[in-house]
Coordinates of C-alpha atoms in Angstrom, one line a residue:
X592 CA 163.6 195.7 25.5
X593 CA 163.8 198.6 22.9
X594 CA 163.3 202.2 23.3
X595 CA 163.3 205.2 21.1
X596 CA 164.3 208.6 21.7
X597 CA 163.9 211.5 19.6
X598 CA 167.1 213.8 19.2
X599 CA 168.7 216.3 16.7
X600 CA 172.6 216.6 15.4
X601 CA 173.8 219.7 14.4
X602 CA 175.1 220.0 10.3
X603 CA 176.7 223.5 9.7
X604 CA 173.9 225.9 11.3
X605 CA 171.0 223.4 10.2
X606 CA 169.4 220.8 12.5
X607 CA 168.7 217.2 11.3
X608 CA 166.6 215.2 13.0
X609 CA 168.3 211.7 14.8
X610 CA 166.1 208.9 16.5
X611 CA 168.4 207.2 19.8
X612 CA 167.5 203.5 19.6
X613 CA 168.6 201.9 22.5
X614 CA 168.5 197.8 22.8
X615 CA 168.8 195.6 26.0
X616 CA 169.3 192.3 25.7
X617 CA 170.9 188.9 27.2
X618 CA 174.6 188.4 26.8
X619 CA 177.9 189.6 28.7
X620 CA 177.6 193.1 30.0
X621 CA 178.6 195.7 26.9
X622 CA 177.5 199.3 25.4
X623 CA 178.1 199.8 21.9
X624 CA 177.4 203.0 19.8
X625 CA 176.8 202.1 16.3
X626 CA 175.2 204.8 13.7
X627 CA 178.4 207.0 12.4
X628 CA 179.2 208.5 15.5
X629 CA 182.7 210.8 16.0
X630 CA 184.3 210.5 19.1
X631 CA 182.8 213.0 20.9
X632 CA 179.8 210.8 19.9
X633 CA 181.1 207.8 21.0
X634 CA 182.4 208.5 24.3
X635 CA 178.9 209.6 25.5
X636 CA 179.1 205.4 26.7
X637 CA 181.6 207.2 29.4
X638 CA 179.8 209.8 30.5
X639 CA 176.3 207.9 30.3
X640 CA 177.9 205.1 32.6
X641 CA 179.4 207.4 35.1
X642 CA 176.4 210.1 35.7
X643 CA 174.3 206.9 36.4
X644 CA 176.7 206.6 39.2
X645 CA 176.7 209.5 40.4
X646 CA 173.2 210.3 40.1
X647 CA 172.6 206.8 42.2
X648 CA 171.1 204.7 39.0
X649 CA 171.5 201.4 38.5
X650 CA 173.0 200.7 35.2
X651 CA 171.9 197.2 33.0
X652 CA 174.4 195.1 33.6
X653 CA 173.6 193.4 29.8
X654 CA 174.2 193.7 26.5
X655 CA 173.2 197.4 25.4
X656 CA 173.3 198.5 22.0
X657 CA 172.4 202.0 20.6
X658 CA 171.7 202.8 17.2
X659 CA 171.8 206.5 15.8
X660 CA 169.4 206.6 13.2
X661 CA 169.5 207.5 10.4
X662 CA 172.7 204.9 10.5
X663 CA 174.3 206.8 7.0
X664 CA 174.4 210.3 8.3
X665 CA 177.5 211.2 10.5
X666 CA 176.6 211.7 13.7
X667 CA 178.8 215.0 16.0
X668 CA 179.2 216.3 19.1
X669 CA 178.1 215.7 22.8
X670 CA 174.2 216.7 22.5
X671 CA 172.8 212.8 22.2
X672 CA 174.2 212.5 25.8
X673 CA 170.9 212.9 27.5
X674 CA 168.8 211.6 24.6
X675 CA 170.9 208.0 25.1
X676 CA 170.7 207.9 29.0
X677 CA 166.5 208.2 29.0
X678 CA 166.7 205.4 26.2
X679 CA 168.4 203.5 28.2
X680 CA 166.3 204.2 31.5
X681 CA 163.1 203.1 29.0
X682 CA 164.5 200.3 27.9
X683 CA 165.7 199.0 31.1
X684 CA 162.0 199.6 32.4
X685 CA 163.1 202.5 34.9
X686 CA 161.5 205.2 33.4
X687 CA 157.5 204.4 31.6
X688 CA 158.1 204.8 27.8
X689 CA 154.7 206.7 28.1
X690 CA 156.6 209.4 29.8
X691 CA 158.5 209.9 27.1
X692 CA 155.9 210.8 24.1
X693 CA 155.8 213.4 22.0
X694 CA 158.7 214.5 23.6
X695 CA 162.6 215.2 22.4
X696 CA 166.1 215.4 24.4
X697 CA 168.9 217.6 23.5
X698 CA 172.4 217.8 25.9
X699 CA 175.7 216.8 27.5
X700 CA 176.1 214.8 30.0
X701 CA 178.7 215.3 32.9
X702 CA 180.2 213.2 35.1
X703 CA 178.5 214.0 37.9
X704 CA 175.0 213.6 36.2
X705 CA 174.8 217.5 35.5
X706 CA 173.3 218.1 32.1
X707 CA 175.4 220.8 30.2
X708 CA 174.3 223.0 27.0
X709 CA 175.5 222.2 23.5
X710 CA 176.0 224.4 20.8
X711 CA 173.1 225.0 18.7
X712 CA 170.2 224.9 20.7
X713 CA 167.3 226.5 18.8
X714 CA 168.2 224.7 15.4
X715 CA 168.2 221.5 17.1
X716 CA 164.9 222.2 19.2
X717 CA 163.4 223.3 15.9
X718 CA 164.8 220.2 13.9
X719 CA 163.3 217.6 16.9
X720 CA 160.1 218.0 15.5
X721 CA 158.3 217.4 18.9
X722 CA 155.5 219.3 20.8
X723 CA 158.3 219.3 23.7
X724 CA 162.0 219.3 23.8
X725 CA 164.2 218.7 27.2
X726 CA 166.9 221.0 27.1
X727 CA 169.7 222.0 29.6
X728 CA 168.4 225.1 32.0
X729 CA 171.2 226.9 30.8
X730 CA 169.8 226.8 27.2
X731 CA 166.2 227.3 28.3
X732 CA 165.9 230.7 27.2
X733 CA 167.4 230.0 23.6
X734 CA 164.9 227.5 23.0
X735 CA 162.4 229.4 24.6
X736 CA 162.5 231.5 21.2
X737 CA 160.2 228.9 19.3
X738 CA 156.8 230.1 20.6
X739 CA 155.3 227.1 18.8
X740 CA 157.5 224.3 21.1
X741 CA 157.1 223.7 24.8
X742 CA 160.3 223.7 26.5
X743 CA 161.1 221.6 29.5
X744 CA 164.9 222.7 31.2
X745 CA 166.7 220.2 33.3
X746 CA 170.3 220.7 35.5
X747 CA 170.8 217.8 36.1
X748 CA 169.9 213.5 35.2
X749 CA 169.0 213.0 38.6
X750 CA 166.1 215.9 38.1
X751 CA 165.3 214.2 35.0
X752 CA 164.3 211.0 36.5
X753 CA 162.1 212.6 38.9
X754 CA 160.0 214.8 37.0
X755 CA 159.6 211.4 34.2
X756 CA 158.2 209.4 37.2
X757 CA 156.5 212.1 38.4
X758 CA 157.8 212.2 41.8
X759 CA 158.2 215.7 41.0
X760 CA 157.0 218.6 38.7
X761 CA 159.1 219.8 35.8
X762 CA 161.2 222.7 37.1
X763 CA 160.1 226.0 35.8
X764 CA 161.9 228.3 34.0
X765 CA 161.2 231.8 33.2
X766 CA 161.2 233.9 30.2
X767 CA 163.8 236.6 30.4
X768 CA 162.6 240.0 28.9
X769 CA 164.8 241.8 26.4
X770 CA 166.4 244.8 27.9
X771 CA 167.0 247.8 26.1
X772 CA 170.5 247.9 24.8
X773 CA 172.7 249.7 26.8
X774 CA 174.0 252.9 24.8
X775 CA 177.0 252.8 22.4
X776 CA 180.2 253.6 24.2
X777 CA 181.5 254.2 20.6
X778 CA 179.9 257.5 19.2
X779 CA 180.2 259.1 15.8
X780 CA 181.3 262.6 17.4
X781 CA 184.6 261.6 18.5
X782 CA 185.6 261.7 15.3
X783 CA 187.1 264.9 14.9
X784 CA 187.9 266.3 11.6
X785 CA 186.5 263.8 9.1
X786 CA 183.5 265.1 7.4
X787 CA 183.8 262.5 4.4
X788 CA 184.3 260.0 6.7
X789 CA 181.4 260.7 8.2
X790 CA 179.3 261.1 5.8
X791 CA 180.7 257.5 3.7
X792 CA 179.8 256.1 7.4
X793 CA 176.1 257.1 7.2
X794 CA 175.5 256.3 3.5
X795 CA 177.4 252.9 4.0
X796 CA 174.9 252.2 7.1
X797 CA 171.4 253.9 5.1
X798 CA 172.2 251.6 2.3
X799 CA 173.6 249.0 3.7
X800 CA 177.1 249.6 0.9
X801 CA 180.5 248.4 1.6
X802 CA 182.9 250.8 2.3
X803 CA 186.5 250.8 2.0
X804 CA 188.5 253.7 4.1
X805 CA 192.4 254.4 2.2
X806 CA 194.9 257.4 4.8
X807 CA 197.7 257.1 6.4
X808 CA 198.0 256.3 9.9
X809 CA 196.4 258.1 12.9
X810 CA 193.3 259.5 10.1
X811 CA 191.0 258.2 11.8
X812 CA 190.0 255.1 9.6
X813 CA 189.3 252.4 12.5
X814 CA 187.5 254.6 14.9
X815 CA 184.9 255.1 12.4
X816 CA 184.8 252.3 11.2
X817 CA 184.5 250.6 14.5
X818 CA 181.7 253.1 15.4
X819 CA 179.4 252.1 11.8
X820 CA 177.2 249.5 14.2
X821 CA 176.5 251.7 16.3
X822 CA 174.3 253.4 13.9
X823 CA 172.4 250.5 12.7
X824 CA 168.7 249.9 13.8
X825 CA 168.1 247.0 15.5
X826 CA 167.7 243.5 14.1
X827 CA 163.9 242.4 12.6
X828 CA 162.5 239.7 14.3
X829 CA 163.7 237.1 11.3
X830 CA 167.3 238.7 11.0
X831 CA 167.6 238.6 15.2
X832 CA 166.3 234.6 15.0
X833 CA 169.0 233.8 11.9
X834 CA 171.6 235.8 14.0
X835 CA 171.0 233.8 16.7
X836 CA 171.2 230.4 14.9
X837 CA 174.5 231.6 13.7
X838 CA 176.2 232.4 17.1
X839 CA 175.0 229.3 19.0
X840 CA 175.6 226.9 16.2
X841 CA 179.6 228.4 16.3
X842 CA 179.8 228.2 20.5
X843 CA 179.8 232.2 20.8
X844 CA 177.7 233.3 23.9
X845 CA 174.3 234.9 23.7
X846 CA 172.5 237.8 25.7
X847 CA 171.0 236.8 28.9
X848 CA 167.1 236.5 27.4
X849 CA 168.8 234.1 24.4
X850 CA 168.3 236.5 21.6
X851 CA 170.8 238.4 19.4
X852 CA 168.7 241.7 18.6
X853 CA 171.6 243.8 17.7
X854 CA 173.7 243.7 14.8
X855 CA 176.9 241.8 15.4
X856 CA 180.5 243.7 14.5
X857 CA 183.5 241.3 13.8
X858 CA 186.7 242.4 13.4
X859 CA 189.1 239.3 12.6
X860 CA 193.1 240.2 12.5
X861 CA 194.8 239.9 9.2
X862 CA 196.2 236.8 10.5
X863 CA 192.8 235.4 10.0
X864 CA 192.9 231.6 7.9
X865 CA 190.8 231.0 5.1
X866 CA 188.8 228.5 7.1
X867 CA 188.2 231.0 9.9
X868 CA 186.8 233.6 7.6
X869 CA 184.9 231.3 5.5
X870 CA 183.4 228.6 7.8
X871 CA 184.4 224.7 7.5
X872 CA 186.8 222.4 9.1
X873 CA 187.3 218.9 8.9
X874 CA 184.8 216.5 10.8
X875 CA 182.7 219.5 11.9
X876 CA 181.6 222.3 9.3
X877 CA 181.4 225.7 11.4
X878 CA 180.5 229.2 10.4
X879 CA 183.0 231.7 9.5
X880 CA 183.4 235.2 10.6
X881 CA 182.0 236.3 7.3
X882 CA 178.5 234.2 8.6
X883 CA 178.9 235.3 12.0
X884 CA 179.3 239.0 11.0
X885 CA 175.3 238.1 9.2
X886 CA 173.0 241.1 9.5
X887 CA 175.8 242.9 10.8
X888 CA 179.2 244.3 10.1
X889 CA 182.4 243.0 9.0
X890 CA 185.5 244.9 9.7
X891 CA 189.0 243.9 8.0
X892 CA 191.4 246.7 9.4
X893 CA 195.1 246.7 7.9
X894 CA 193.3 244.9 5.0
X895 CA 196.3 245.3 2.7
X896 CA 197.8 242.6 5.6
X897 CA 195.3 239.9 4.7
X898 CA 196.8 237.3 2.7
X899 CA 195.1 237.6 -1.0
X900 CA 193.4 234.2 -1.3
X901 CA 191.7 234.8 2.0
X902 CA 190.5 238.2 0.4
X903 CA 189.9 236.9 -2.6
X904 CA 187.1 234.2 -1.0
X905 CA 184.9 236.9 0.2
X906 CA 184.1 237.9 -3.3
X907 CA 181.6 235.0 -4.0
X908 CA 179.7 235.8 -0.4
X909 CA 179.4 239.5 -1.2
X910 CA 177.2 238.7 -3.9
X911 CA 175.2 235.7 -3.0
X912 CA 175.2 237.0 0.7
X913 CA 175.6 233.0 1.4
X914 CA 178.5 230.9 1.3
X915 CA 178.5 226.9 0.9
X916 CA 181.3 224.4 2.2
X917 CA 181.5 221.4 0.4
X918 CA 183.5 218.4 1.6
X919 CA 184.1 215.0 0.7
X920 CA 181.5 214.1 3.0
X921 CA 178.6 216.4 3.5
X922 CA 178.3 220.0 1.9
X923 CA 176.4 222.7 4.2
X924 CA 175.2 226.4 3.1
X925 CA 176.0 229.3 5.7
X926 CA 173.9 232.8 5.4
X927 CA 176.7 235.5 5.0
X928 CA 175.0 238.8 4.4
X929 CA 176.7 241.1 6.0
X930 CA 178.6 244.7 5.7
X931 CA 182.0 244.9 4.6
X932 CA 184.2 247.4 6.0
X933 CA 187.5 247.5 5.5
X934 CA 190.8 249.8 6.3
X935 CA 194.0 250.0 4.7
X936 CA 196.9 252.2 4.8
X937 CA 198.1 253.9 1.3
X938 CA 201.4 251.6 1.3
X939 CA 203.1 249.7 3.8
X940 CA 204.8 252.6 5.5
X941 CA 201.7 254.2 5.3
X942 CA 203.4 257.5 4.0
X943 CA 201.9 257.4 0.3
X944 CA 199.2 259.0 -1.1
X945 CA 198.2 262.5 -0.2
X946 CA 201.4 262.7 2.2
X947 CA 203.8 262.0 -0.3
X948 CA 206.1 260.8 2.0
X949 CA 206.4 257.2 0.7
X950 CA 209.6 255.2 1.9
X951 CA 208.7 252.2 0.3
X952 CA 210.6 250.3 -2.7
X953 CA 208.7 249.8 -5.6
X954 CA 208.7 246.0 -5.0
X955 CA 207.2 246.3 -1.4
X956 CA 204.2 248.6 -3.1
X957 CA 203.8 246.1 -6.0
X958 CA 203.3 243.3 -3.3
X959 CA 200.8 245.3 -1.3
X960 CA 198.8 246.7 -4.1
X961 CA 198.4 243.4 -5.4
X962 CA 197.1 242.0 -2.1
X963 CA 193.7 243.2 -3.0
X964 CA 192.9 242.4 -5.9
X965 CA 190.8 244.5 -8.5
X966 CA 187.4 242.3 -8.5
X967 CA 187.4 242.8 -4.9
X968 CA 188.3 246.6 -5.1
X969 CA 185.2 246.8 -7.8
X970 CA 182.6 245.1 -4.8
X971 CA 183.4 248.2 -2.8
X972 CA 180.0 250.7 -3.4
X973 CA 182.4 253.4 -1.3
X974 CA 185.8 253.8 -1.7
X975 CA 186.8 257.0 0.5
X976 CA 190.4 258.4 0.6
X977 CA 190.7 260.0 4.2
X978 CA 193.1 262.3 5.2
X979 CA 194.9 263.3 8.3
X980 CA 192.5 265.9 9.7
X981 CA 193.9 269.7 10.1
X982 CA 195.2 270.5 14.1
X983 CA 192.3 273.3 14.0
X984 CA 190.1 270.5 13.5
X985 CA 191.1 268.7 16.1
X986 CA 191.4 271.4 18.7
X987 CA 187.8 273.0 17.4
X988 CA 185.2 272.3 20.7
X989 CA 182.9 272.1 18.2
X990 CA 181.8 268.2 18.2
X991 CA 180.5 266.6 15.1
X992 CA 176.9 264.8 14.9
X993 CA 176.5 262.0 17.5
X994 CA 175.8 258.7 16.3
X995 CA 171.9 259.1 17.7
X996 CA 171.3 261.9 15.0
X997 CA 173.0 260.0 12.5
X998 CA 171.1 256.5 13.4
X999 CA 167.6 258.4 13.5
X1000 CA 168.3 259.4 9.6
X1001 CA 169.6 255.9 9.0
X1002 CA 166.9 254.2 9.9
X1003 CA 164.3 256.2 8.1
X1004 CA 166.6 255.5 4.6
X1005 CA 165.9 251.9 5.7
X1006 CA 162.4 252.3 6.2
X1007 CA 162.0 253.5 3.0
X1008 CA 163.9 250.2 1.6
X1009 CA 161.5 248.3 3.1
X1010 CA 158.8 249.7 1.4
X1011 CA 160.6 248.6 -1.8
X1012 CA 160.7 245.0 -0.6
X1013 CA 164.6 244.8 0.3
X1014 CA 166.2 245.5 3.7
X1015 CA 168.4 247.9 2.1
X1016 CA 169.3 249.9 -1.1
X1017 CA 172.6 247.9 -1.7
X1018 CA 170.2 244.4 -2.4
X1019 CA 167.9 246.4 -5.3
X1020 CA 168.3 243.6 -8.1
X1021 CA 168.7 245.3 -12.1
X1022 CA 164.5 245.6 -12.2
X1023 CA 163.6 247.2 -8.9
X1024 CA 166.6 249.7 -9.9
X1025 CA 165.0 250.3 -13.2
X1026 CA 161.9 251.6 -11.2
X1027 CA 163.8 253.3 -8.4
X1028 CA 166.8 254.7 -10.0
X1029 CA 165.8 255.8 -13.2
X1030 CA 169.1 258.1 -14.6
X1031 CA 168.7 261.6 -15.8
X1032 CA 169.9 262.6 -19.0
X1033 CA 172.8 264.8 -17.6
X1034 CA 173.6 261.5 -15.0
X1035 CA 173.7 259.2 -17.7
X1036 CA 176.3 261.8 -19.7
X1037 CA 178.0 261.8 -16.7
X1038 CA 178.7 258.0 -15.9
X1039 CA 179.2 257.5 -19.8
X1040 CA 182.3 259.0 -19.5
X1041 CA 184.0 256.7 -16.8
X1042 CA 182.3 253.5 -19.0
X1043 CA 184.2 254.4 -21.7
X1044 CA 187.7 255.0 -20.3
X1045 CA 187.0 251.7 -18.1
X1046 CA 187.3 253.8 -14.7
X1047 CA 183.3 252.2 -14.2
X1048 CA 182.5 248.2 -15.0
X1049 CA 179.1 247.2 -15.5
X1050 CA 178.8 246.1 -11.9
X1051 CA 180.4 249.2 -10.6
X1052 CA 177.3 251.3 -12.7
X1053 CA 174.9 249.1 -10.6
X1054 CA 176.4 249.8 -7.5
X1055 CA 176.8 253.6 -8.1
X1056 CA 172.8 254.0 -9.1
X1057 CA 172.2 252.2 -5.9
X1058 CA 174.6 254.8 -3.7
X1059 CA 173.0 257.5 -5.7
X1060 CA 169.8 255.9 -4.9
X1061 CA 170.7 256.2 -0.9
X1062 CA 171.9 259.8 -1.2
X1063 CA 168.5 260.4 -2.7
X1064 CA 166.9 259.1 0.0
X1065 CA 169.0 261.0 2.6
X1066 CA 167.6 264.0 0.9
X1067 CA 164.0 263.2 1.0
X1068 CA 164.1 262.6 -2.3
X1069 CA 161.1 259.4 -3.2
X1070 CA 160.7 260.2 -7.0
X1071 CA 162.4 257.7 -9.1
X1072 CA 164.7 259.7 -11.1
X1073 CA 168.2 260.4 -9.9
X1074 CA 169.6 263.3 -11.0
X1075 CA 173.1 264.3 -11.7
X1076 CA 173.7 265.9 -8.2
X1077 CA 173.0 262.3 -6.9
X1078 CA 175.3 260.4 -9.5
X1079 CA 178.4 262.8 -8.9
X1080 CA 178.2 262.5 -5.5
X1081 CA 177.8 258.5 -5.6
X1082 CA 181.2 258.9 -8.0
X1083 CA 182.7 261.2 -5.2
X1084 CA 182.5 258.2 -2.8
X1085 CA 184.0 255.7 -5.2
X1086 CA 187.6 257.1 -5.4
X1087 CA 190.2 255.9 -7.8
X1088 CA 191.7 253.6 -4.9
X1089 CA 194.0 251.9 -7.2
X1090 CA 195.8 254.4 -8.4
X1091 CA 196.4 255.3 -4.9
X1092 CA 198.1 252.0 -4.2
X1093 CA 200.2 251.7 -7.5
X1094 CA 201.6 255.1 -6.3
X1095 CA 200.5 257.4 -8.7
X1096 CA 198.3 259.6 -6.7
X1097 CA 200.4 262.8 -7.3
X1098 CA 200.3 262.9 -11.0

């Protein structure tokens, strides 16, 4: 007898849809997987055999043969466990084939007949293509975010069986509610000292701009930094879904009611490989920190410590807010739209810059200055020199804003983006910012200068209308000219970095 079994594989973040053929015929007992599996693929004969034992099944002691179609698309990972042991319980006439309509399988099989959740849940329910997909009951509440699919959860093979036959009801699972997050242990006010900090921290999260801190140590770079998500509004409903797609196509775990609603913060050490920044691999393409950072925040602290052709990769994602992997084999696109902030130190020793302490050799500041190079410097809308903050500062009982001030203000800037179509300022294309950010004669004398000595590029101009742009809209300001007071403070924000690193800060 043959039976069919609808399933999904999981390519990059993507599902793609996979129909389980199963085949039992005469000849000496065998099971053979044919359709481009890998060997996690394969061994699912194993584990298939032995949680038919376990669960108390009889397995066909025949010829069995299962095709994986498509048979040209490789086929990954443990998820057609489940899909191949109902095949086979269809074909050998122990389940009715009538049970099985209209209906899809997705998970692991273990040893003992407990199903087990795979990565990638909701892309592969939503790749099935069926009104109703069998999932593990540990991945009911992920795939319980398609409204438009009826989800059926299962613990174990032997609970399977029973509800197929109908010697029992499906089990029932219930929708988790989404619980307030709890409040941000991380809060803008313990900052002490730092008001351009703070400030580059809100206009970086109202616009959505990239932000690159430059002090010596113990300023105060990473702690805000690190606090930056804390001000961000929560996730739409599309942005929480792509989020989601992201974090359980690449194993991380997921709230209790399935849905990432806030926006993720990655912080990666400068030890970091290409490949784990980027996303790929080998047999298995999987996203990078840059893709699981999407909607969110990336952090890259000590980024002077990041070898240069990792840095140098990021500059393609930062403006296509995607990145693709291509492979001899198969090629898959990851979203990667997300906010980079970075911290590095003024020189190795940290001592340059404003301290002027610097104990470095000019060959040990050549080598970190050229870590990042200049291209990526440019892609930074906010490049903010902080200092080490005065001890009155830091002894004042005076604290500064909290982040739930800050967020309030950041979310209506964003609001106000929305209205223009974009979920921030820093996305504006060359048009919109023609309507939006129309320059002033005295701006336009003002950026004319840094054109023409080549401290401004072309795409720097862009990314200084659009930070003048946010300012504008931190002040209330909805008309579409930005004046000069906007321009000089967006060129306030993009410090002269470079000179910094190459050591010439005190001339």
């Amino acid at each position: 007898m043959i039976a069919t079994v609808p399933s999904a594989i999981l390519l990059g973040i993507d599902g793609q849809p996979v129909t389980v053929e199963v085949h039992i015929g005469h000849g000496l007992p065998s099971f053979t997987v044919v359709g481009l599996p890998d060997a996690a693929c394969r061994e699912s004969r194993d584990r298939v055999r032995a949680a038919f034992a376990s669960t108390g099944l009889d397995f066909p002691k025949t010829r069995i043969t299962v095709n994986l179609a498509p048979s040209g698309l490789r086929k990954v990972g443990s998820g057609l466990d489940l899909p191949i042991a109902v095949a086979v319980l269809a074909a050998g006439g122990r389940v009715d084939p009538r049970a099985l309509a209209a209906c899809a399988f997705v998970g692991e099989l273990g040893l003992d007949g407990a199903v087990r959740p795979v990565p990638g849940v909701l892309s592969l329910v939503e790749a099935a293509g069926q009104p109703a997909v069998v999932v593990p009951a540990a991945s009911a509440a992920e795939a319980g975010l398609l409204d438009r699919v009826t989800v059926r959860s299962v613990s174990s093979l032997r609970q399977l069986v029973a509800s197929l036959d109908g010697s029992e009801p499906w089990p029932s699972h219930q929708a988790v509610a989404a619980a307030s997050p709890p409040p941000c242990e991380l809060d803008l006010a313990d900052v002490r000292g730092q008001p351009l900090g703070h400030w580059a921290v809100e206009v970086s999260a109202a616009g959505g701009h990239h932000l690159l801190l430059v002090g010596p140590p113990g300023a105060g770079k990473t702690m805000l930094a690190s606090r930056l998500a804390g001000v961000l509004p929560p996730l739409a409903p599309a942005d929480a879904l792509e989020t989601t797609r992201i974090h359980s196509a690449g194993g991380l775990s997921l709230p209790v009611n399935g849905l990432v609603a806030q926006p993720p913060f990655r912080a990666p050490h400068h030890s970091a490989s290409v490949t784990s920044l980027i996303g790929g691999g080998s047999t298995v393409l999987r996203p990078g920190e840059i893709s699981f950072a999407s909607n969110g925040v990336l952090f890259l602290d000590e980024l002077g410590e990041f070898p240069r052709t990792a840095l140098d990769t990021l500059r393609q994602p930062l403006e296509d807010g995607a990145v693709r992997i291509c492979r001899a084999r198969q090629a898959v696109s990851f979203p990667a739209r997300f906010l980079l902030v970075a911290a590095m130190n003024p020189c190795p020793c940290g001592l340059g810059g404003p301290l002027g302490a610097c104990r470095c050799t000019p060959a040990e500041r050549t080598r970190y200055e050229r870590r990042v190079s200049g291209p990526l410097l440019d892609r930074f809308d906010l490049r903010v020199i902080v200092s080490r903050p005065e001890v009155s500062e830091l002894l004042d009982d005076r604290r500064p804003e909290p982040s739930a001030v800050v967020a309030a203000r950041v979310a209506a800037v964003r609001a106000v983006a929305a209205g223009r179509g974009v979920r921030c300022n820093a996305e504006l294309s060359g048009p919109a910012l023609d309507r939006v950010a129309v320059l002033s004669s005295d701006a336009k004398r003002l950026v004319e200068h840094r054109l023409r000595s080549g401290r401004l590029s072309a795409r720097g101009l862009v990314r200084v209308r659009r930070v003048a742009r946010t300012l504008a809209d931190l002040d209330a300001d909805d008309g579409a000219v930005v004046d000069e007071r906007a321009i000089a403070a967006a060129l306030e924000l993009r410090a002269d970095v470079t000179a910094l690193l190459a050591g010439s800060w005190a001339a």
